[in-house]
Amino acid sequence: MKNILVVALFFTISICFAQAQNMQRFGKKITPEKAQNASSLYTILATKEKSGKVKLKGEVLAVCKKKGCWMKMDMGDKNDKLFIRFKDYGFFVPKDCDGKTAVIEGVAKKETITVAQLRHYAQDAGKSKKEIEAINQPQKKYTFEATGVILMSDK
């Protein structure tokens, strides 16, 4: 009986260690539990005034190639991408995390992004001068100020 308990404890510790090894954390320590799919943001914000504190999970589509100071997440609609910044510019994510699954916690809202901001983000993303100059209208976008991020490894 004692051997069974020792083996069970060993496997439990091994599983927890393996899960921890498959995650990178940034900002405030958060857990992946109770994260909603990023596509649920439409419904979440429809029930709140202008913004809401949430925990979301989704695929990272793009990240700032200069510093890792922002990223975009798939919302399940090819026309909408969730634009994520990090609270108080207090942390960054790896510049090569495109394609990984992320869990983010913070405040989501829909806001108008100015032409100057859009051009700045396009420059950070490595867009051409022609593409940057073509930006001439502000856009309404779903945005997120993350207090914590978990990047899941695909191993």
CSV table of N, CA and C in Angstrom, one decimal:
chain,number,residue,atom,x,y,z
A,1,MET,N,0.8,-1.2,0.0
A,1,MET,CA,0.0,0.0,0.0
A,1,MET,C,0.9,1.3,0.0
A,2,LYS,N,1.9,1.2,0.8
A,2,LYS,CA,2.8,2.3,0.9
A,2,LYS,C,3.5,2.6,-0.5
A,3,ASN,N,3.9,1.5,-1.2
A,3,ASN,CA,4.5,1.7,-2.5
A,3,ASN,C,3.5,2.3,-3.5
A,4,ILE,N,2.2,2.0,-3.4
A,4,ILE,CA,1.2,2.6,-4.3
A,4,ILE,C,1.1,4.1,-4.1
A,5,LEU,N,1.1,4.5,-2.8
A,5,LEU,CA,1.0,5.9,-2.5
A,5,LEU,C,2.2,6.6,-3.0
A,6,VAL,N,3.4,6.1,-2.8
A,6,VAL,CA,4.7,6.7,-3.3
A,6,VAL,C,4.6,6.9,-4.8
A,7,VAL,N,4.2,5.8,-5.5
A,7,VAL,CA,4.1,5.9,-7.0
A,7,VAL,C,3.1,6.9,-7.4
A,8,ALA,N,1.9,6.9,-6.8
A,8,ALA,CA,0.9,7.9,-7.1
A,8,ALA,C,1.4,9.3,-6.9
A,9,LEU,N,2.1,9.6,-5.8
A,9,LEU,CA,2.6,10.9,-5.5
A,9,LEU,C,3.7,11.3,-6.5
A,10,PHE,N,4.5,10.3,-6.9
A,10,PHE,CA,5.5,10.6,-7.9
A,10,PHE,C,4.9,11.0,-9.2
A,11,PHE,N,3.9,10.3,-9.7
A,11,PHE,CA,3.2,10.7,-10.9
A,11,PHE,C,2.5,12.0,-10.8
A,12,THR,N,1.9,12.3,-9.7
A,12,THR,CA,1.2,13.6,-9.5
A,12,THR,C,2.2,14.7,-9.6
A,13,ILE,N,3.4,14.6,-9.0
A,13,ILE,CA,4.4,15.6,-9.0
A,13,ILE,C,5.0,15.7,-10.4
A,14,SER,N,5.2,14.6,-11.1
A,14,SER,CA,5.7,14.6,-12.5
A,14,SER,C,4.8,15.3,-13.4
A,15,ILE,N,3.5,15.1,-13.3
A,15,ILE,CA,2.5,15.7,-14.2
A,15,ILE,C,2.5,17.2,-13.9
A,16,CYS,N,2.5,17.6,-12.6
A,16,CYS,CA,2.5,19.1,-12.3
A,16,CYS,C,3.7,19.7,-12.8
A,17,PHE,N,4.9,19.1,-12.7
A,17,PHE,CA,6.1,19.6,-13.2
A,17,PHE,C,6.1,19.8,-14.7
A,18,ALA,N,5.6,18.7,-15.4
A,18,ALA,CA,5.6,18.8,-16.8
A,18,ALA,C,4.6,19.9,-17.3
A,19,GLN,N,3.5,20.1,-16.6
A,19,GLN,CA,2.6,21.2,-17.0
A,19,GLN,C,3.3,22.5,-16.8
A,20,ALA,N,4.0,22.7,-15.7
A,20,ALA,CA,4.7,24.0,-15.4
A,20,ALA,C,5.8,24.2,-16.5
A,21,GLN,N,6.4,23.2,-16.9
A,21,GLN,CA,7.5,23.3,-17.9
A,21,GLN,C,6.9,23.7,-19.3
A,22,ASN,N,5.6,23.5,-19.5
A,22,ASN,CA,5.0,23.8,-20.8
A,22,ASN,C,4.3,25.1,-20.8
A,23,MET,N,4.6,26.0,-19.8
A,23,MET,CA,4.0,27.3,-19.7
A,23,MET,C,5.1,28.3,-19.4
A,24,GLN,N,5.0,29.5,-20.1
A,24,GLN,CA,5.8,30.6,-19.7
A,24,GLN,C,4.8,31.7,-19.2
A,25,ARG,N,5.2,32.3,-18.1
A,25,ARG,CA,4.3,33.3,-17.5
A,25,ARG,C,5.0,34.7,-17.6
A,26,PHE,N,4.1,35.7,-17.8
A,26,PHE,CA,4.6,37.1,-17.9
A,26,PHE,C,3.6,38.0,-17.1
A,27,GLY,N,4.1,39.0,-16.4
A,27,GLY,CA,3.2,39.9,-15.7
A,27,GLY,C,2.8,39.2,-14.4
A,28,LYS,N,1.6,39.6,-14.0
A,28,LYS,CA,0.9,39.0,-12.8
A,28,LYS,C,0.8,37.5,-13.0
A,29,LYS,N,1.0,36.7,-11.9
A,29,LYS,CA,0.8,35.3,-12.0
A,29,LYS,C,-0.7,34.9,-12.1
A,30,ILE,N,-1.0,34.3,-13.2
A,30,ILE,CA,-2.4,33.8,-13.4
A,30,ILE,C,-2.4,32.3,-13.7
A,31,THR,N,-3.5,31.7,-13.7
A,31,THR,CA,-3.7,30.3,-14.0
A,31,THR,C,-4.6,30.2,-15.3
A,32,PRO,N,-4.4,29.1,-16.0
A,32,PRO,CA,-5.3,28.9,-17.2
A,32,PRO,C,-6.7,28.5,-16.9
A,33,GLU,N,-7.0,28.1,-15.6
A,33,GLU,CA,-8.3,27.7,-15.2
A,33,GLU,C,-9.4,28.8,-15.5
A,34,LYS,N,-10.5,28.4,-16.0
A,34,LYS,CA,-11.7,29.2,-16.2
A,34,LYS,C,-11.5,30.3,-17.3
A,35,ALA,N,-10.5,30.1,-18.2
A,35,ALA,CA,-10.3,31.0,-19.3
A,35,ALA,C,-11.3,30.7,-20.4
A,36,GLN,N,-11.9,31.7,-20.9
A,36,GLN,CA,-13.0,31.5,-21.9
A,36,GLN,C,-12.3,31.7,-23.3
A,37,ASN,N,-12.9,31.0,-24.3
A,37,ASN,CA,-12.4,31.2,-25.6
A,37,ASN,C,-12.5,32.6,-26.1
A,38,ALA,N,-11.5,33.1,-26.8
A,38,ALA,CA,-11.4,34.6,-27.2
A,38,ALA,C,-12.7,34.9,-28.0
A,39,SER,N,-13.2,34.0,-28.7
A,39,SER,CA,-14.4,34.3,-29.5
A,39,SER,C,-15.6,34.7,-28.6
A,40,SER,N,-15.6,34.4,-27.4
A,40,SER,CA,-16.7,34.7,-26.5
A,40,SER,C,-16.7,36.2,-26.1
A,41,LEU,N,-15.6,36.9,-26.5
A,41,LEU,CA,-15.5,38.3,-26.1
A,41,LEU,C,-16.7,39.2,-26.6
A,42,TYR,N,-17.2,38.8,-27.8
A,42,TYR,CA,-18.3,39.5,-28.4
A,42,TYR,C,-19.5,39.5,-27.4
A,43,THR,N,-19.8,38.4,-26.9
A,43,THR,CA,-20.9,38.2,-25.9
A,43,THR,C,-20.6,38.9,-24.6
A,44,ILE,N,-19.4,38.7,-24.1
A,44,ILE,CA,-19.0,39.3,-22.8
A,44,ILE,C,-19.2,40.8,-22.9
A,45,LEU,N,-18.7,41.4,-23.9
A,45,LEU,CA,-18.8,42.9,-24.0
A,45,LEU,C,-20.2,43.4,-24.3
A,46,ALA,N,-21.0,42.6,-24.9
A,46,ALA,CA,-22.4,42.9,-25.2
A,46,ALA,C,-23.2,43.1,-23.9
A,47,THR,N,-22.7,42.4,-22.8
A,47,THR,CA,-23.4,42.4,-21.5
A,47,THR,C,-22.8,43.4,-20.6
A,48,LYS,N,-21.7,44.1,-20.9
A,48,LYS,CA,-21.1,45.0,-20.1
A,48,LYS,C,-21.2,46.4,-20.7
A,49,GLU,N,-21.0,47.4,-19.9
A,49,GLU,CA,-21.0,48.8,-20.5
A,49,GLU,C,-20.1,49.0,-21.6
A,50,LYS,N,-18.8,49.3,-21.3
A,50,LYS,CA,-17.8,49.6,-22.3
A,50,LYS,C,-16.6,48.6,-22.2
A,51,SER,N,-16.4,48.1,-21.1
A,51,SER,CA,-15.3,47.2,-20.9
A,51,SER,C,-15.6,46.2,-19.8
A,52,GLY,N,-14.7,45.2,-19.6
A,52,GLY,CA,-14.9,44.2,-18.6
A,52,GLY,C,-13.7,43.4,-18.3
A,53,LYS,N,-13.5,43.0,-17.1
A,53,LYS,CA,-12.4,42.2,-16.7
A,53,LYS,C,-12.7,40.7,-17.0
A,54,VAL,N,-11.7,40.1,-17.8
A,54,VAL,CA,-12.0,38.7,-18.2
A,54,VAL,C,-10.6,38.0,-18.3
A,55,LYS,N,-10.8,36.7,-18.5
A,55,LYS,CA,-9.6,35.8,-18.8
A,55,LYS,C,-10.0,35.0,-20.0
A,56,LEU,N,-9.1,35.2,-21.0
A,56,LEU,CA,-9.4,34.6,-22.4
A,56,LEU,C,-8.2,33.7,-22.8
A,57,LYS,N,-8.6,32.8,-23.7
A,57,LYS,CA,-7.6,31.8,-24.3
A,57,LYS,C,-7.8,31.9,-25.8
A,58,GLY,N,-6.6,31.9,-26.5
A,58,GLY,CA,-6.7,31.9,-27.9
A,58,GLY,C,-5.3,31.8,-28.6
A,59,GLU,N,-5.3,31.8,-29.9
A,59,GLU,CA,-4.0,31.7,-30.6
A,59,GLU,C,-3.4,33.1,-30.9
A,60,VAL,N,-2.1,33.2,-30.7
A,60,VAL,CA,-1.4,34.4,-30.9
A,60,VAL,C,-1.2,34.5,-32.4
A,61,LEU,N,-1.7,35.5,-33.1
A,61,LEU,CA,-1.6,35.7,-34.5
A,61,LEU,C,-0.4,36.5,-34.9
A,62,ALA,N,0.0,37.5,-34.1
A,62,ALA,CA,1.1,38.4,-34.4
A,62,ALA,C,1.6,39.0,-33.0
A,63,VAL,N,2.8,39.4,-33.1
A,63,VAL,CA,3.5,40.0,-31.9
A,63,VAL,C,4.4,41.1,-32.4
A,64,CYS,N,4.6,42.1,-31.6
A,64,CYS,CA,5.5,43.2,-31.9
A,64,CYS,C,6.9,42.6,-32.1
A,65,LYS,N,7.5,42.9,-33.3
A,65,LYS,CA,8.8,42.3,-33.6
A,65,LYS,C,9.9,43.1,-33.1
A,66,LYS,N,9.6,44.3,-32.5
A,66,LYS,CA,10.7,45.2,-31.9
A,66,LYS,C,11.0,44.8,-30.5
A,67,LYS,N,9.9,44.7,-29.7
A,67,LYS,CA,10.1,44.5,-28.2
A,67,LYS,C,9.2,43.4,-27.6
A,68,GLY,N,8.2,43.0,-28.4
A,68,GLY,CA,7.2,42.0,-27.8
A,68,GLY,C,6.2,42.8,-26.9
A,69,CYS,N,6.0,44.1,-27.2
A,69,CYS,CA,5.2,44.9,-26.3
A,69,CYS,C,3.7,44.9,-26.7
A,70,TRP,N,3.3,44.2,-27.7
A,70,TRP,CA,1.9,43.9,-27.9
A,70,TRP,C,1.7,42.6,-28.7
A,71,MET,N,0.5,42.1,-28.8
A,71,MET,CA,0.2,40.9,-29.6
A,71,MET,C,-1.2,41.0,-30.0
A,72,LYS,N,-1.5,40.2,-31.1
A,72,LYS,CA,-2.9,40.0,-31.6
A,72,LYS,C,-3.3,38.6,-31.4
A,73,MET,N,-4.6,38.4,-31.0
A,73,MET,CA,-5.1,37.1,-30.8
A,73,MET,C,-6.3,36.9,-31.7
A,74,ASP,N,-6.4,35.6,-32.1
A,74,ASP,CA,-7.6,35.2,-33.0
A,74,ASP,C,-8.9,35.3,-32.2
A,75,MET,N,-9.9,35.9,-32.7
A,75,MET,CA,-11.2,36.0,-32.1
A,75,MET,C,-12.2,35.1,-32.8
A,76,GLY,N,-11.7,34.3,-33.8
A,76,GLY,CA,-12.6,33.4,-34.5
A,76,GLY,C,-13.3,34.1,-35.7
A,77,ASP,N,-13.0,35.3,-35.9
A,77,ASP,CA,-13.6,36.0,-37.1
A,77,ASP,C,-12.4,36.7,-37.8
A,78,LYS,N,-12.3,36.4,-39.1
A,78,LYS,CA,-11.1,36.9,-39.8
A,78,LYS,C,-11.1,38.4,-39.9
A,79,ASN,N,-12.2,39.1,-39.6
A,79,ASN,CA,-12.2,40.5,-39.7
A,79,ASN,C,-11.8,41.2,-38.3
A,80,ASP,N,-11.9,40.5,-37.3
A,80,ASP,CA,-11.6,41.0,-35.9
A,80,ASP,C,-10.4,40.2,-35.3
A,81,LYS,N,-9.5,41.0,-34.8
A,81,LYS,CA,-8.3,40.4,-34.1
A,81,LYS,C,-8.3,41.2,-32.8
A,82,LEU,N,-8.1,40.5,-31.7
A,82,LEU,CA,-8.0,41.2,-30.4
A,82,LEU,C,-6.6,41.7,-30.2
A,83,PHE,N,-6.5,43.1,-30.0
A,83,PHE,CA,-5.2,43.7,-29.9
A,83,PHE,C,-4.9,43.8,-28.4
A,84,ILE,N,-3.7,43.3,-28.0
A,84,ILE,CA,-3.4,43.2,-26.6
A,84,ILE,C,-2.1,44.0,-26.3
A,85,ARG,N,-2.3,44.9,-25.3
A,85,ARG,CA,-1.1,45.6,-24.7
A,85,ARG,C,-0.9,45.1,-23.3
A,86,PHE,N,0.2,45.5,-22.7
A,86,PHE,CA,0.5,45.0,-21.4
A,86,PHE,C,0.5,46.1,-20.4
A,87,LYS,N,-0.2,45.9,-19.2
A,87,LYS,CA,-0.5,46.9,-18.2
A,87,LYS,C,0.8,47.7,-17.9
A,88,ASP,N,0.7,49.0,-18.0
A,88,ASP,CA,1.8,49.9,-17.6
A,88,ASP,C,3.1,49.7,-18.4
A,89,TYR,N,3.0,49.0,-19.5
A,89,TYR,CA,4.2,48.7,-20.3
A,89,TYR,C,5.2,47.9,-19.4
A,90,GLY,N,4.6,47.1,-18.5
A,90,GLY,CA,5.3,46.5,-17.4
A,90,GLY,C,6.0,45.2,-17.7
A,91,PHE,N,5.6,44.6,-18.8
A,91,PHE,CA,6.3,43.3,-19.2
A,91,PHE,C,6.1,43.1,-20.7
A,92,PHE,N,6.8,42.2,-21.3
A,92,PHE,CA,6.8,41.9,-22.7
A,92,PHE,C,6.7,40.4,-22.9
A,93,VAL,N,6.3,40.0,-24.1
A,93,VAL,CA,6.3,38.6,-24.4
A,93,VAL,C,7.4,38.3,-25.5
A,94,PRO,N,7.8,37.1,-25.7
A,94,PRO,CA,8.8,36.8,-26.7
A,94,PRO,C,8.3,37.2,-28.1
A,95,LYS,N,9.2,37.7,-28.9
A,95,LYS,CA,8.9,38.2,-30.2
A,95,LYS,C,8.6,37.1,-31.2
A,96,ASP,N,8.8,35.8,-30.8
A,96,ASP,CA,8.5,34.7,-31.7
A,96,ASP,C,7.4,33.8,-31.2
A,97,CYS,N,6.4,34.4,-30.5
A,97,CYS,CA,5.4,33.6,-29.9
A,97,CYS,C,4.2,33.4,-30.8
A,98,ASP,N,4.3,33.9,-32.1
A,98,ASP,CA,3.2,33.7,-33.1
A,98,ASP,C,2.8,32.2,-33.2
A,99,GLY,N,1.6,31.9,-33.2
A,99,GLY,CA,1.1,30.5,-33.4
A,99,GLY,C,0.9,29.8,-32.1
A,100,LYS,N,1.4,30.3,-31.0
A,100,LYS,CA,1.2,29.7,-29.7
A,100,LYS,C,-0.1,30.0,-29.1
A,101,THR,N,-0.6,29.2,-28.2
A,101,THR,CA,-1.8,29.4,-27.5
A,101,THR,C,-1.5,30.3,-26.2
A,102,ALA,N,-2.3,31.3,-26.0
A,102,ALA,CA,-2.0,32.2,-24.8
A,102,ALA,C,-3.3,32.3,-24.0
A,103,VAL,N,-3.1,32.4,-22.7
A,103,VAL,CA,-4.1,32.7,-21.8
A,103,VAL,C,-3.8,34.1,-21.3
A,104,ILE,N,-4.8,35.0,-21.3
A,104,ILE,CA,-4.6,36.4,-20.9
A,104,ILE,C,-5.6,36.8,-19.9
A,105,GLU,N,-5.2,37.6,-18.9
A,105,GLU,CA,-6.2,38.1,-18.0
A,105,GLU,C,-6.0,39.6,-17.9
A,106,GLY,N,-7.2,40.3,-17.9
A,106,GLY,CA,-7.1,41.8,-17.8
A,106,GLY,C,-8.4,42.4,-18.2
A,107,VAL,N,-8.4,43.6,-18.8
A,107,VAL,CA,-9.6,44.3,-19.2
A,107,VAL,C,-9.7,44.4,-20.7
A,108,ALA,N,-10.9,44.0,-21.2
A,108,ALA,CA,-11.2,44.1,-22.6
A,108,ALA,C,-12.2,45.2,-22.9
A,109,LYS,N,-12.0,45.8,-24.0
A,109,LYS,CA,-13.0,46.9,-24.4
A,109,LYS,C,-12.9,47.0,-25.9
A,110,LYS,N,-13.9,47.8,-26.5
A,110,LYS,CA,-13.9,48.2,-27.9
A,110,LYS,C,-13.6,49.7,-27.9
A,111,GLU,N,-12.6,50.0,-28.6
A,111,GLU,CA,-12.2,51.5,-28.6
A,111,GLU,C,-11.7,51.9,-30.0
A,112,THR,N,-11.6,53.2,-30.2
A,112,THR,CA,-11.2,53.7,-31.5
A,112,THR,C,-9.7,54.0,-31.4
A,113,ILE,N,-8.9,53.4,-32.4
A,113,ILE,CA,-7.5,53.5,-32.4
A,113,ILE,C,-7.2,54.6,-33.5
A,114,THR,N,-6.4,55.6,-33.1
A,114,THR,CA,-6.1,56.7,-33.9
A,114,THR,C,-5.2,56.3,-35.1
A,115,VAL,N,-5.1,57.1,-36.1
A,115,VAL,CA,-4.2,56.9,-37.3
A,115,VAL,C,-2.8,56.8,-36.8
A,116,ALA,N,-2.4,57.7,-35.9
A,116,ALA,CA,-1.0,57.7,-35.5
A,116,ALA,C,-0.6,56.4,-34.7
A,117,GLN,N,-1.6,55.9,-33.9
A,117,GLN,CA,-1.3,54.7,-33.2
A,117,GLN,C,-1.3,53.5,-34.2
A,118,LEU,N,-2.2,53.5,-35.1
A,118,LEU,CA,-2.2,52.4,-36.1
A,118,LEU,C,-0.9,52.4,-36.9
A,119,ARG,N,-0.4,53.5,-37.3
A,119,ARG,CA,0.8,53.6,-38.0
A,119,ARG,C,2.0,53.1,-37.2
A,120,HIS,N,2.0,53.5,-35.9
A,120,HIS,CA,3.0,53.0,-35.0
A,120,HIS,C,3.0,51.5,-34.9
A,121,TYR,N,1.9,50.9,-34.7
A,121,TYR,CA,1.8,49.5,-34.6
A,121,TYR,C,2.2,48.8,-35.9
A,122,ALA,N,1.8,49.4,-37.0
A,122,ALA,CA,2.2,48.8,-38.3
A,122,ALA,C,3.7,48.8,-38.5
A,123,GLN,N,4.4,49.9,-38.0
A,123,GLN,CA,5.8,50.0,-38.0
A,123,GLN,C,6.4,48.9,-37.1
A,124,ASP,N,5.9,48.8,-35.9
A,124,ASP,CA,6.4,47.7,-35.0
A,124,ASP,C,6.3,46.3,-35.6
A,125,ALA,N,5.2,46.1,-36.4
A,125,ALA,CA,5.0,44.8,-37.1
A,125,ALA,C,5.9,44.6,-38.3
A,126,GLY,N,6.7,45.6,-38.7
A,126,GLY,CA,7.6,45.5,-39.8
A,126,GLY,C,6.9,45.7,-41.2
A,127,LYS,N,5.8,46.4,-41.2
A,127,LYS,CA,5.1,46.7,-42.4
A,127,LYS,C,6.0,47.7,-43.3
A,128,SER,N,5.7,47.7,-44.6
A,128,SER,CA,6.5,48.6,-45.5
A,128,SER,C,6.0,50.0,-45.3
A,129,LYS,N,6.9,50.9,-45.8
A,129,LYS,CA,6.5,52.4,-45.7
A,129,LYS,C,5.2,52.6,-46.5
A,130,LYS,N,5.0,52.0,-47.6
A,130,LYS,CA,3.8,52.1,-48.4
A,130,LYS,C,2.6,51.7,-47.6
A,131,GLU,N,2.7,50.5,-47.0
A,131,GLU,CA,1.6,50.0,-46.2
A,131,GLU,C,1.2,51.0,-45.0
A,132,ILE,N,2.3,51.5,-44.4
A,132,ILE,CA,2.1,52.4,-43.3
A,132,ILE,C,1.4,53.7,-43.7
A,133,GLU,N,1.9,54.3,-44.8
A,133,GLU,CA,1.3,55.5,-45.3
A,133,GLU,C,-0.1,55.3,-45.8
A,134,ALA,N,-0.5,54.1,-46.2
A,134,ALA,CA,-1.9,53.9,-46.6
A,134,ALA,C,-2.9,53.9,-45.5
A,135,ILE,N,-2.4,53.9,-44.3
A,135,ILE,CA,-3.3,54.0,-43.1
A,135,ILE,C,-3.8,55.4,-42.9
A,136,ASN,N,-5.0,55.7,-43.2
A,136,ASN,CA,-5.5,57.1,-43.1
A,136,ASN,C,-6.8,57.3,-42.4
A,137,GLN,N,-7.3,56.2,-41.8
A,137,GLN,CA,-8.6,56.3,-41.0
A,137,GLN,C,-8.4,55.6,-39.7
A,138,PRO,N,-9.0,56.2,-38.6
A,138,PRO,CA,-9.0,55.5,-37.3
A,138,PRO,C,-9.9,54.3,-37.5
A,139,GLN,N,-9.7,53.3,-36.6
A,139,GLN,CA,-10.4,52.1,-36.6
A,139,GLN,C,-11.0,51.7,-35.2
A,140,LYS,N,-12.2,51.2,-35.2
A,140,LYS,CA,-12.7,50.6,-34.0
A,140,LYS,C,-12.2,49.2,-33.9
A,141,LYS,N,-11.6,48.9,-32.7
A,141,LYS,CA,-11.0,47.6,-32.5
A,141,LYS,C,-11.3,47.1,-31.1
A,142,TYR,N,-11.3,45.7,-31.0
A,142,TYR,CA,-11.4,45.1,-29.7
A,142,TYR,C,-9.9,45.2,-29.1
A,143,THR,N,-9.8,45.7,-27.9
A,143,THR,CA,-8.5,45.8,-27.3
A,143,THR,C,-8.5,45.2,-25.9
A,144,PHE,N,-7.3,44.9,-25.4
A,144,PHE,CA,-7.2,44.2,-24.2
A,144,PHE,C,-5.9,44.8,-23.5
A,145,GLU,N,-6.1,45.1,-22.2
A,145,GLU,CA,-4.9,45.5,-21.4
A,145,GLU,C,-4.7,44.3,-20.4
A,146,ALA,N,-3.6,43.5,-20.7
A,146,ALA,CA,-3.4,42.3,-19.9
A,146,ALA,C,-2.5,42.7,-18.7
A,147,THR,N,-3.0,42.1,-17.6
A,147,THR,CA,-2.2,42.1,-16.4
A,147,THR,C,-1.3,40.9,-16.2
A,148,GLY,N,-1.7,39.8,-16.9
A,148,GLY,CA,-0.9,38.6,-16.9
A,148,GLY,C,-1.1,37.8,-18.1
A,149,VAL,N,-0.1,37.1,-18.5
A,149,VAL,CA,-0.1,36.2,-19.8
A,149,VAL,C,0.6,34.9,-19.5
A,150,ILE,N,0.0,33.9,-20.0
A,150,ILE,CA,0.6,32.5,-20.0
A,150,ILE,C,0.7,32.1,-21.5
A,151,LEU,N,1.9,31.7,-21.9
A,151,LEU,CA,2.1,31.2,-23.2
A,151,LEU,C,2.3,29.7,-23.0
A,152,MET,N,1.4,28.9,-23.8
A,152,MET,CA,1.5,27.5,-23.7
A,152,MET,C,2.4,26.9,-24.7
A,153,SER,N,3.2,26.0,-24.3
A,153,SER,CA,4.1,25.3,-25.3
A,153,SER,C,3.3,24.2,-26.0
A,154,ASP,N,3.7,24.0,-27.3
A,154,ASP,CA,3.0,23.0,-28.1
A,154,ASP,C,3.6,21.7,-28.0
A,155,LYS,N,4.4,21.4,-27.0
A,155,LYS,CA,5.1,20.1,-26.9
A,155,LYS,C,4.2,19.1,-26.4
